[in-house]
Coordinates of C-alpha atoms and ligand atoms in Angstrom, one line a residue:
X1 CA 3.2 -52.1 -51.9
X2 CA 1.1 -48.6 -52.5
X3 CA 0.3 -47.7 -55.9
X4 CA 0.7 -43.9 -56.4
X5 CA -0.4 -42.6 -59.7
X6 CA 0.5 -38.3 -60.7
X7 CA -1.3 -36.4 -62.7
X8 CA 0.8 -33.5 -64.2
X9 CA -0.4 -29.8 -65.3
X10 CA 1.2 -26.6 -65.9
X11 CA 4.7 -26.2 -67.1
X12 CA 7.9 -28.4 -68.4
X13 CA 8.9 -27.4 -63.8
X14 CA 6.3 -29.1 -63.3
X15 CA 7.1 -32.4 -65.0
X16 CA 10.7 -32.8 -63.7
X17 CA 9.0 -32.1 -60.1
X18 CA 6.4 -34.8 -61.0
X19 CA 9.3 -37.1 -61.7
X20 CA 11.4 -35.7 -58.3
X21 CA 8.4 -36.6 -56.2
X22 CA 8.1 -40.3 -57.8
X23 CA 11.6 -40.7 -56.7
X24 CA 11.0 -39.8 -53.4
X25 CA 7.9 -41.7 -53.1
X26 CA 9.4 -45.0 -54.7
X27 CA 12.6 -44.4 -51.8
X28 CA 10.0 -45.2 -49.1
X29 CA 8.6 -48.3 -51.3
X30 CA 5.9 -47.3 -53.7
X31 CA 5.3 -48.4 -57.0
X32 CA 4.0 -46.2 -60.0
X33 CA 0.2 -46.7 -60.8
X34 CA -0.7 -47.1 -65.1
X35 CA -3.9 -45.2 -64.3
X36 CA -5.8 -43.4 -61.2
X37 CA -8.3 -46.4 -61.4
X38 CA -5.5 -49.1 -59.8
X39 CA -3.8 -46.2 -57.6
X40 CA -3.7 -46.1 -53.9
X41 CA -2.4 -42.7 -54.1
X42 CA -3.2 -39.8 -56.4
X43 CA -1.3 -36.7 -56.9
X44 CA -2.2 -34.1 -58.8
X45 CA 0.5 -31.4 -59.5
X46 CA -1.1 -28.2 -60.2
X47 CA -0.7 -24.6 -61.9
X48 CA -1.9 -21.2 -61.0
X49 CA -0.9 -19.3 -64.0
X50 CA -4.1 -18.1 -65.2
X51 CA -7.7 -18.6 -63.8
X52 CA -8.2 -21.3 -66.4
X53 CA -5.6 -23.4 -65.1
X54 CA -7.2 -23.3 -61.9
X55 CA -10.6 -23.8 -62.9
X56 CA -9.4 -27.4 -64.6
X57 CA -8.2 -28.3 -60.9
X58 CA -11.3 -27.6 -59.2
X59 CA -13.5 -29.6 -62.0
X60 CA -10.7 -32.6 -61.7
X61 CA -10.9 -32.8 -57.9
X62 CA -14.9 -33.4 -58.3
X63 CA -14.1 -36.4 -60.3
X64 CA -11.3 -37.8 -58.0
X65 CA -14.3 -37.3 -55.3
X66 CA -16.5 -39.9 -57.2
X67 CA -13.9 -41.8 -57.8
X68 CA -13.1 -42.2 -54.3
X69 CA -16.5 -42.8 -53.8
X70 CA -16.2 -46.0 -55.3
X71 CA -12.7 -46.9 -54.2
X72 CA -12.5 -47.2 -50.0
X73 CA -9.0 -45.9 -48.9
X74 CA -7.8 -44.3 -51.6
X75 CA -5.7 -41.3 -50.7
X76 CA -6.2 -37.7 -53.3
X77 CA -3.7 -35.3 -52.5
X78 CA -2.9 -32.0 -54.8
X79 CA 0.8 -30.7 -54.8
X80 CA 2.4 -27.8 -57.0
X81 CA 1.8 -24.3 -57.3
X82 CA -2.2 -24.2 -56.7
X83 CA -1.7 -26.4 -53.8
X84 CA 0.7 -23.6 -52.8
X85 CA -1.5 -21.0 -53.4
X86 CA -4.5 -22.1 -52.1
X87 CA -4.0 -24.6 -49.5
X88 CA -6.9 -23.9 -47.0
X89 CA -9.6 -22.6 -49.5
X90 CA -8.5 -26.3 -51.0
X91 CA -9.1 -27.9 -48.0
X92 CA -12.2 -26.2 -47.1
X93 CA -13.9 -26.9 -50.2
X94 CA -13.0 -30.4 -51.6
X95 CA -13.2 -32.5 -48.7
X96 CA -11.8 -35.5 -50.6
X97 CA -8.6 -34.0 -50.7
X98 CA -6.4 -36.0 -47.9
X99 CA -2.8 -34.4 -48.2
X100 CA -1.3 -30.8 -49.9
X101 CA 2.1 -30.1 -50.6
X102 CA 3.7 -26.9 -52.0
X103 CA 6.5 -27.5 -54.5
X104 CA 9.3 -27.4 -51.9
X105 CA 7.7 -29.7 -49.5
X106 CA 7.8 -33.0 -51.5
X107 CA 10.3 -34.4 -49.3
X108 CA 7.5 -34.6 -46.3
X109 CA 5.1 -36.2 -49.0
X110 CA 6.4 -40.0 -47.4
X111 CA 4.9 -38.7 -43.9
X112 CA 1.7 -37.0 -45.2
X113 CA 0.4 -40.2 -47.2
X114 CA 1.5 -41.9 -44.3
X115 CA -0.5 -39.4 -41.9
X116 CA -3.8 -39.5 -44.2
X117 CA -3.5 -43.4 -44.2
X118 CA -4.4 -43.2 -40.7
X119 CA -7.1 -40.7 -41.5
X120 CA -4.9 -37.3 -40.7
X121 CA -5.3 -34.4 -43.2
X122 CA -1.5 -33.1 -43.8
X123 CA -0.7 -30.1 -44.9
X124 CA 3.2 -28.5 -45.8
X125 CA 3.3 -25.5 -47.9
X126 CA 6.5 -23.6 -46.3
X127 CA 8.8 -22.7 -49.3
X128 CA 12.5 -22.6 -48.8
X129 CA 15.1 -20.7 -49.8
X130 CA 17.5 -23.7 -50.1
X131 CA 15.6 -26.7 -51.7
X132 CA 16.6 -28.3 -54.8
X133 CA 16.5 -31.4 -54.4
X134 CA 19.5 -31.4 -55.9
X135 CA 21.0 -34.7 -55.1
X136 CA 17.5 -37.2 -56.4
X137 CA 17.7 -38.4 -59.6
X138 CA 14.0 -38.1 -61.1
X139 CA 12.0 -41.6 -61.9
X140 CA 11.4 -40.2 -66.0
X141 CA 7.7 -40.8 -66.1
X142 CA 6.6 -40.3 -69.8
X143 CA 9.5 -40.2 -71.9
X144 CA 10.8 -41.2 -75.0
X145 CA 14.1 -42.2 -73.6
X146 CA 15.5 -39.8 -75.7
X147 CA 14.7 -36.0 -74.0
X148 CA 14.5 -35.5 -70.5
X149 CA 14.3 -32.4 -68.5
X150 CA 16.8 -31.4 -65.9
X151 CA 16.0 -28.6 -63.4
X152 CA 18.7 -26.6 -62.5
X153 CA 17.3 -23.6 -60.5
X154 CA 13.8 -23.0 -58.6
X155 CA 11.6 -20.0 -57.7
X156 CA 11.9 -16.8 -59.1
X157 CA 12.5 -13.1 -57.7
X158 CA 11.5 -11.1 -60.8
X159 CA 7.9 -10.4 -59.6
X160 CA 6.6 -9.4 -63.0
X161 CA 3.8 -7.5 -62.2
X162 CA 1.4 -10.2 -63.8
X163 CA 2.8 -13.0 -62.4
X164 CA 1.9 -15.7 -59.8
X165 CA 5.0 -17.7 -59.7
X166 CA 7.1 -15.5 -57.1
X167 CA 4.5 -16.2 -55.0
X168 CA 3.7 -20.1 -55.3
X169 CA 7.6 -21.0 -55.9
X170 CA 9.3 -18.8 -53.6
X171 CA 12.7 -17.3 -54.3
X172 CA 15.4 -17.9 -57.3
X173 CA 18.3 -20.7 -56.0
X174 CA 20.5 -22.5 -58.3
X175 CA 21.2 -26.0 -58.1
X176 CA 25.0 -27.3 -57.4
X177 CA 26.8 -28.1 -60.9
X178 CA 28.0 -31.3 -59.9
X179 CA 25.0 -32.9 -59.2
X180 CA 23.6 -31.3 -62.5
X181 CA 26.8 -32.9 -64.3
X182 CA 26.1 -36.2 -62.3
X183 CA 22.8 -36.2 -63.8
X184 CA 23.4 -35.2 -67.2
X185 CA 25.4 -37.7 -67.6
X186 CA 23.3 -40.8 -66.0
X187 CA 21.1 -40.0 -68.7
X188 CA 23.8 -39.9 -71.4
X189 CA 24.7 -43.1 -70.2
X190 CA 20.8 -44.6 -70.7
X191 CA 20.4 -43.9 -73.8
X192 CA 19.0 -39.9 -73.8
X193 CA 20.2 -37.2 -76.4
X194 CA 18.6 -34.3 -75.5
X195 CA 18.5 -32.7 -71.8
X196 CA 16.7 -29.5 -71.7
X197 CA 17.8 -27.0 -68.5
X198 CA 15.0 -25.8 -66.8
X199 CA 14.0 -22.8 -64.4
X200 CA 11.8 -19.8 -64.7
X201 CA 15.0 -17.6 -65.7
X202 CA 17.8 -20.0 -66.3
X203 CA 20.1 -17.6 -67.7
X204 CA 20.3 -15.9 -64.1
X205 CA 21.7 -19.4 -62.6
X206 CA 24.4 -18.4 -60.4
X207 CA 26.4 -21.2 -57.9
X208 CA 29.5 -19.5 -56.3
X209 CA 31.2 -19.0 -59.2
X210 CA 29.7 -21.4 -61.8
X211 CA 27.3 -18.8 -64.2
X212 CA 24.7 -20.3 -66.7
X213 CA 27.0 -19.9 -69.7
X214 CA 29.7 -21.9 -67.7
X215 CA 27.2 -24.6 -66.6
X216 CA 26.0 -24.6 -70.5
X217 CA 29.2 -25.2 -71.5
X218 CA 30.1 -28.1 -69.3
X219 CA 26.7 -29.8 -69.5
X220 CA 27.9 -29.3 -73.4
X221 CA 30.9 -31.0 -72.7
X222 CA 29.5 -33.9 -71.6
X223 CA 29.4 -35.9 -75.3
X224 CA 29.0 -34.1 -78.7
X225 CA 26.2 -36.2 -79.3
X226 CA 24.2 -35.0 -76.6
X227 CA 21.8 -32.0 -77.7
X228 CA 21.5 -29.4 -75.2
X229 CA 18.7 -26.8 -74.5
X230 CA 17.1 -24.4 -71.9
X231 CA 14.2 -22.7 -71.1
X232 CA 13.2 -19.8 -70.3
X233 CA 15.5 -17.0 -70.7
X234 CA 15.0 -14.1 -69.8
X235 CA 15.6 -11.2 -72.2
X236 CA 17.4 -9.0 -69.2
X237 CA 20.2 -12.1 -68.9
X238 CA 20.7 -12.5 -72.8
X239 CA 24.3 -11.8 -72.4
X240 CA 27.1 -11.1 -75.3
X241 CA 29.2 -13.9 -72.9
X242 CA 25.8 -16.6 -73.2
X243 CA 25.4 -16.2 -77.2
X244 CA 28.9 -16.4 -77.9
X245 CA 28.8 -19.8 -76.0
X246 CA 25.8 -20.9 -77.7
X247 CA 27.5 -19.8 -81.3
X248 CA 30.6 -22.1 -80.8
X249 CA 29.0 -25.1 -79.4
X250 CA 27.2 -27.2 -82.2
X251 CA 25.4 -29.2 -79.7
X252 CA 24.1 -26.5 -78.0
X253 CA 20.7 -26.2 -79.9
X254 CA 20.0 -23.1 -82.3
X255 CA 16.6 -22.1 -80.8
X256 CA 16.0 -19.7 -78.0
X257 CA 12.8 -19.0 -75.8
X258 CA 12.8 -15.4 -75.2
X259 CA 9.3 -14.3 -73.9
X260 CA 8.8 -10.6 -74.9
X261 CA 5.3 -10.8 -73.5
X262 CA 4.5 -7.2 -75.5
X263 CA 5.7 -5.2 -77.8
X264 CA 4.9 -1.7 -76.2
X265 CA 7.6 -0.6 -74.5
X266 CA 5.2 1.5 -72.1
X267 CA 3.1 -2.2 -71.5
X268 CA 6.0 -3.5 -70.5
X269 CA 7.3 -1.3 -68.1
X270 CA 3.5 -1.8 -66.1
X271 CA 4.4 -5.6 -66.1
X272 CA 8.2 -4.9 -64.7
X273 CA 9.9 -6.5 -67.2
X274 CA 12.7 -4.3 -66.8
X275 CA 13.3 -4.0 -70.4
X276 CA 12.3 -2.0 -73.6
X277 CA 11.4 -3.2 -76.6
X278 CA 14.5 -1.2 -78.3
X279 CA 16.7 -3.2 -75.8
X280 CA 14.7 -6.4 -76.8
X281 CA 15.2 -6.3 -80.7
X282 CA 18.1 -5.3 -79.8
X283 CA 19.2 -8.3 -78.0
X284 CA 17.4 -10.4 -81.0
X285 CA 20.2 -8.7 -83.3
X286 CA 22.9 -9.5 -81.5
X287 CA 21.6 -13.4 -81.5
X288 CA 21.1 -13.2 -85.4
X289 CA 24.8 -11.9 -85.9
X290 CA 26.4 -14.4 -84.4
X291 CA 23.6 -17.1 -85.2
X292 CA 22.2 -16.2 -88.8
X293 CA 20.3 -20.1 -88.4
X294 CA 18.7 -19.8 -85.0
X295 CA 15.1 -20.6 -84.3
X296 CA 13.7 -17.6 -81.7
X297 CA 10.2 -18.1 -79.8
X298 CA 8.6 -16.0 -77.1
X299 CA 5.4 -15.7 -75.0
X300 CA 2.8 -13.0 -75.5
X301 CA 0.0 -11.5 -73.4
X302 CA -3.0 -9.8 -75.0
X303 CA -5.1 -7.4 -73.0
X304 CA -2.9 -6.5 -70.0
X305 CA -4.0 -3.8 -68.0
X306 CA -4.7 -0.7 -69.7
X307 CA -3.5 -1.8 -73.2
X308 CA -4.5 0.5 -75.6
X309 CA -4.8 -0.4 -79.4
X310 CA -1.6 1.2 -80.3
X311 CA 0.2 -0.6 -77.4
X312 CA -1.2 -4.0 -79.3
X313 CA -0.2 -2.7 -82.5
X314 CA 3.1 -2.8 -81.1
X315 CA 2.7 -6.1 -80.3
X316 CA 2.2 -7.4 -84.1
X317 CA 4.7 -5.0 -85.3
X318 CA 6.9 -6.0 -83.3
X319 CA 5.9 -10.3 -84.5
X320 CA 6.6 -8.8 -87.4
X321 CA 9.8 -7.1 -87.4
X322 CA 11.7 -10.3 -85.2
X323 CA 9.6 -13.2 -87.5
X324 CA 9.1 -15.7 -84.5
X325 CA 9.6 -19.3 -85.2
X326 CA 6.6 -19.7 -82.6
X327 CA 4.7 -18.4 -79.6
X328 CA 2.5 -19.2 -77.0
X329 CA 0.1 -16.6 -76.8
X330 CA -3.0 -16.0 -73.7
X331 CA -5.4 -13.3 -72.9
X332 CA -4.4 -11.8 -69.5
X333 CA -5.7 -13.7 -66.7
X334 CA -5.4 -11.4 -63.2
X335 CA -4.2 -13.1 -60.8
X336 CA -4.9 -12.3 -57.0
X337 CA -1.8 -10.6 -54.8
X338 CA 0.4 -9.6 -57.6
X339 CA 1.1 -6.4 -58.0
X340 CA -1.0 -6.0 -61.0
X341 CA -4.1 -7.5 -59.2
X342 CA -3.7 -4.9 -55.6
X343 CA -2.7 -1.3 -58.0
X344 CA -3.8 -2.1 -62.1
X345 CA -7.3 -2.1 -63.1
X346 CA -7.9 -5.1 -65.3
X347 CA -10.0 -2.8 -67.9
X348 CA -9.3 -4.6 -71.1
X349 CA -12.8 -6.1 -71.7
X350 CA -12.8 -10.0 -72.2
X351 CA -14.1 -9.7 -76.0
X352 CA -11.2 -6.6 -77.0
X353 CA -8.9 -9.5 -75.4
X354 CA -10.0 -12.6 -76.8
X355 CA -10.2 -10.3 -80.3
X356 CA -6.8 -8.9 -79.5
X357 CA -5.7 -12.7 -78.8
X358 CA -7.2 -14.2 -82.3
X359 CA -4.8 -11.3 -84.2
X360 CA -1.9 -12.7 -82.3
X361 CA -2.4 -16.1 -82.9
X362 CA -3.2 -15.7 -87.1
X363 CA -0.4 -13.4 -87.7
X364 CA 2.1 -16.1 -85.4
X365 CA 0.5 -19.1 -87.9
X366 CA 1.3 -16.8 -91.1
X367 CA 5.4 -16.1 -89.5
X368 CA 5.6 -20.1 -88.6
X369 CA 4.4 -20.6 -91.8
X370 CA 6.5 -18.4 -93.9
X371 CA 9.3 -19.9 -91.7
X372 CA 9.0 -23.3 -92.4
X373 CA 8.3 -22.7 -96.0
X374 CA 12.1 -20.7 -96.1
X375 CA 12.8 -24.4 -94.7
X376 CA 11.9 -26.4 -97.9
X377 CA 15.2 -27.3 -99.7
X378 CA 17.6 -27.0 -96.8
X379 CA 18.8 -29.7 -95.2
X380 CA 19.2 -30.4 -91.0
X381 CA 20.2 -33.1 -89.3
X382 CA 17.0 -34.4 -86.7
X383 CA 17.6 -36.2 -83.6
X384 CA 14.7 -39.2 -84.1
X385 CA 12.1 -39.1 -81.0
X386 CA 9.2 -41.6 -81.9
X387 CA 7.0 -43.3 -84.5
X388 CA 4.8 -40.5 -85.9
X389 CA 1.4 -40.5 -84.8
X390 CA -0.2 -40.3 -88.3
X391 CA 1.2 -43.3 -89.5
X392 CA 3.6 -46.6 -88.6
X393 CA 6.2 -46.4 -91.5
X394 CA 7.1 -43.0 -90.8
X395 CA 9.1 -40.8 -87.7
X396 CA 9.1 -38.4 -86.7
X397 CA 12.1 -35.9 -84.9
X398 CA 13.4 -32.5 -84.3
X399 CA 16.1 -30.2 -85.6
X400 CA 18.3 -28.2 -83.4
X401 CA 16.2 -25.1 -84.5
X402 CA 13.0 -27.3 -82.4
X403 CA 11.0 -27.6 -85.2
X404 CA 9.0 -31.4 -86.2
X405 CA 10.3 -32.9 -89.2
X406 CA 8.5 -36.3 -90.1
X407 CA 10.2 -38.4 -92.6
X408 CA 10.1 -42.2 -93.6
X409 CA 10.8 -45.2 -91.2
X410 CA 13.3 -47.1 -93.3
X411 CA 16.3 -45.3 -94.9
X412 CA 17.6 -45.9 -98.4
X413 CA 19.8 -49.0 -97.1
X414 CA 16.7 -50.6 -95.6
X415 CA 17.5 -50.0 -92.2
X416 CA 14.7 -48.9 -89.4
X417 CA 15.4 -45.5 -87.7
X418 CA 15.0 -45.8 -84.1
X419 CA 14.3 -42.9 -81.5
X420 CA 17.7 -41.6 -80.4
X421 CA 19.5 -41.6 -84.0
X422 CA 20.6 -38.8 -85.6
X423 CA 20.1 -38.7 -89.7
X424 CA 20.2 -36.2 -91.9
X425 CA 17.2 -35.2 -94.4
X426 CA 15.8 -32.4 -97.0
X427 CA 12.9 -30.6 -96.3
X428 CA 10.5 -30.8 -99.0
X429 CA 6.8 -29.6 -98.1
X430 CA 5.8 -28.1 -94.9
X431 CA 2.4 -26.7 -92.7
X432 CA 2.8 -24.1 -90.2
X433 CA 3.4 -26.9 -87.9
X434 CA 5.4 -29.4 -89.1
X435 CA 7.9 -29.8 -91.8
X436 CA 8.5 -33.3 -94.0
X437 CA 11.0 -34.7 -95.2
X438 CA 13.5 -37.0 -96.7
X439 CA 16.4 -38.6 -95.7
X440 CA 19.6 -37.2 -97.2
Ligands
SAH501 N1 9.4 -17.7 -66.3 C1 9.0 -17.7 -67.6 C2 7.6 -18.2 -67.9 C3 6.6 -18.1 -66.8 S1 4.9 -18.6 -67.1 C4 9.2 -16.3 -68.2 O1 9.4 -15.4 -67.4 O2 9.1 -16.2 -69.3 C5 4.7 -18.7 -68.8 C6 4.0 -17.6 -69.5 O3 2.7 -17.5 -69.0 C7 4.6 -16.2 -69.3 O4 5.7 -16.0 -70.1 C8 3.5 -15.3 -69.7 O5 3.4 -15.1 -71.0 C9 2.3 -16.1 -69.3 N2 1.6 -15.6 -68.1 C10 2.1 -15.5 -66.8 N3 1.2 -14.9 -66.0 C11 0.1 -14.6 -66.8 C12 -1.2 -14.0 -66.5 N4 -1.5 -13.6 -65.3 N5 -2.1 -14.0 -67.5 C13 -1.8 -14.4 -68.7 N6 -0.6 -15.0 -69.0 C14 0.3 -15.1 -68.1
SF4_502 FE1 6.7 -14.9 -63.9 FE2 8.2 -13.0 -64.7 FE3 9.2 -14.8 -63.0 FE4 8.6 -15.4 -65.6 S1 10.2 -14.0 -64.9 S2 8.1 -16.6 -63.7 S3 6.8 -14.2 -66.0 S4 7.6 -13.3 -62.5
F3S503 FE1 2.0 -23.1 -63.5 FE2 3.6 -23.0 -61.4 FE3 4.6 -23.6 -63.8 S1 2.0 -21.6 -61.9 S2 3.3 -22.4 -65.2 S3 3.1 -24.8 -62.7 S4 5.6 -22.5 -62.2

């Protein structure tokens, strides 16, 4: 039996897919590999986001080549959005590489490693405008037992004008509902708590008639003691309909992802965002009426193309005026064939962004800070993940609002919490990343 080991970057799409090709790969007979050093197969599942990304790839692939050197027969091949992108630059310049596939190609990944077995160098980057793969039911790879990721759309036809994605996943399709249902609840049944939807813009997931907020709602359905959550909105499909549906369903998690990417509304109509930032904080109004409690992160890009220091002003002010639970925050990386890349100089120099970048990231740890510190005294009920990393008596687990709260092992009646329980406990100190607690 062939031992096939993946190696996973990039995004929470890229994990599920990880998990959808080992269950394609263990339908034709192969076994999961601990490690690359006892694999027969390695896959490594790539990103293109920003040069970075893709620099980490081409370092990685010269160590699988020495690797190789000292294992006969083993097979590299790279899948995901770089192998998409870059397919015969790939295979030009690694010459250990023995197999690409682009992210809707995995169901040919049986015949490739077959092909490069005897020697033949395969290659299937076509993108579809069907696949979903809806029907497999992903081999969970590193989990908890308690979260899992379901994907529930693919591709993305927003073309932002910054972005790489349209181009290495292809067009926006939505997976059927019943096989999404099906899904959810063969994970319900093994124990999980927490599925998280996934798609670049899941809150445009259309199938026939079935719209995100009805799919949200019946995934919802499924038990009450199954948390639900989804990422990433988009702020153009924040409708009145979805938040309503959000504010009546308690096991629909209070936390939202909505990347604003700048504050400038003139910024982002150069990235196509299709959106100002009146009708942005607007939006974020109309989540905090109806959800007072809910936890709102977003994405941020420092440096795009012609961004002038009032247009990154606007970015802070605008931190400031929604109060982000969290961020994820890069220097803008250009990215070859968007439209940014072929019309917008990139003219930002690298030490304005990475200056630009650093102001981002202090003022986010001062508003997660002042957040969690607003936290201290309340009490939440946390869905138990794991044993915390810092020490063996205590655990750690989340709150529907996303945030860590690490509290001791054994309750007041002596008994050991284990990960998918669901306590209630008091905040009572925090950091700007994690909260403590007690049980309650
Ligand atoms: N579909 C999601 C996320 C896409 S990628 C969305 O639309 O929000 C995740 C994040 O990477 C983006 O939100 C953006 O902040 C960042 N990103 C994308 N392209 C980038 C680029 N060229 N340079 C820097 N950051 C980028
Ligand atoms: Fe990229 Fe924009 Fe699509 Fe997100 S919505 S994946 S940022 S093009
Ligand atoms: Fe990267 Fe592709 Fe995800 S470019 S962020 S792995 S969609």
């Amino acid at each position: 039996m062939k031992k096939v080991f993946i190696e996973t970057y990039g995004c929470q799409m890229n994990v599920v897919d990880s998990e959808t090709v080992m269950a394609i790969l263990a339908a034709e007979g192969f076994a999961r590999a601990e490690s690359t050093t006892d694999a027969d197969v390695v896959l490594i599942n790539t990103c293109s986001i920003r040069d970075g990304a893709e620099q980490r790839i081409w370092h990685r692939l010269d160590e699988l080549g020495a690797l190789k050197k000292r294992r006969k027969g083993m097979i590299i091949g790279l899948i995901g959005c770089m192998a998409e992108r870059l397919a015969d630059r790939i295979l030009e310049q690694r010459p250990m590489v023995d197999l690409v596939a682009g992210p809707d190609s995995y169901r040919s990944l049986p015949k490739l490693v077959a092909g490069a077995t005897d020697g033949a160098k395969g290659v299937n980057v076509e993108l579809s405008k069907e696949e979903t793969y809806a029907e497999l039911s992903p081999v969970r790879l590193d989990s908890s037992g308690v979260s899992a990721f379901v994907a529930i759309m693919r591709g993305c036809n927003n073309f932002c004008s910054y972005c790489v994605v349209p181009y290495t996943r292809g067009r926006e399709r939505s997976r059927d509902p019943e096989t999404i249902l099906r899904e959810v609840r063969e994970l319900f049944a093994a124990g999980y708590r927490e599925v998280t939807l996934l798609g670049q813009n899941v809150n445009s997931y259309l199938h026939e008639d079935v719209t995100f907020p009805e799919l949200l709602r019946r995934v919802a359905a499924t038990d009450p003691k199954l948390r639900v959550r989804f990422a990433t909105s988009h702020p153009k499909d924040i409708s009145d309909e979805l938040i309503a549906v959000i504010a009546k369903t308690p096991n629909i998690c209070r936390a939202i992802h909505l990347p604003a990417q700048s504050g400038s509304s003139r910024m982002l109509e150069k990235m196509n965002r299709k959106y100002t930032r009146e009708w942005y904080l607007e939006r974020i109004s109309a989540i905090r009426r109806a959800m007072p409690d809910c936890a709102i992160s977003t994405d941020l890009i420092a440096g795009f193309c012609g961004e002038t220091p009032d247009d990154h002003a606007a970015t802070l002010s605008l931190m400031r005026e929604v109060g982000y639970e969290f961020a994820f925050m890069f220097k803008y990386s250009e990215r070859e064939g968007t439209l940014a890349a072929r019309e917008m100089p990139d003219d930002v120099p690298d030490e304005v962004k990475t200056a630009r970048l650093t102001e981002i990231i202090e003022l986010q740890n001062e508003l997660s800070l002042q957040s969690n510190r607003r936290d201290i005294g309340r009490e939440f009920e946390i869905l138990v993940e794991g044993l915390s990393k810092r020490s063996p008596d205590r655990v750690f687990g989340r709150t529907s609002q996303n945030k860590v709260v690490v509290i001791p092992r054994t309750t007041k009646t002596g008994h050991n919490l284990q990960p998918g329980d669901y306590t209630k406990v008091r905040i009572t100190t925090c950091t700007s990343a994690t909260l403590q607690g007690e049980e309650v």
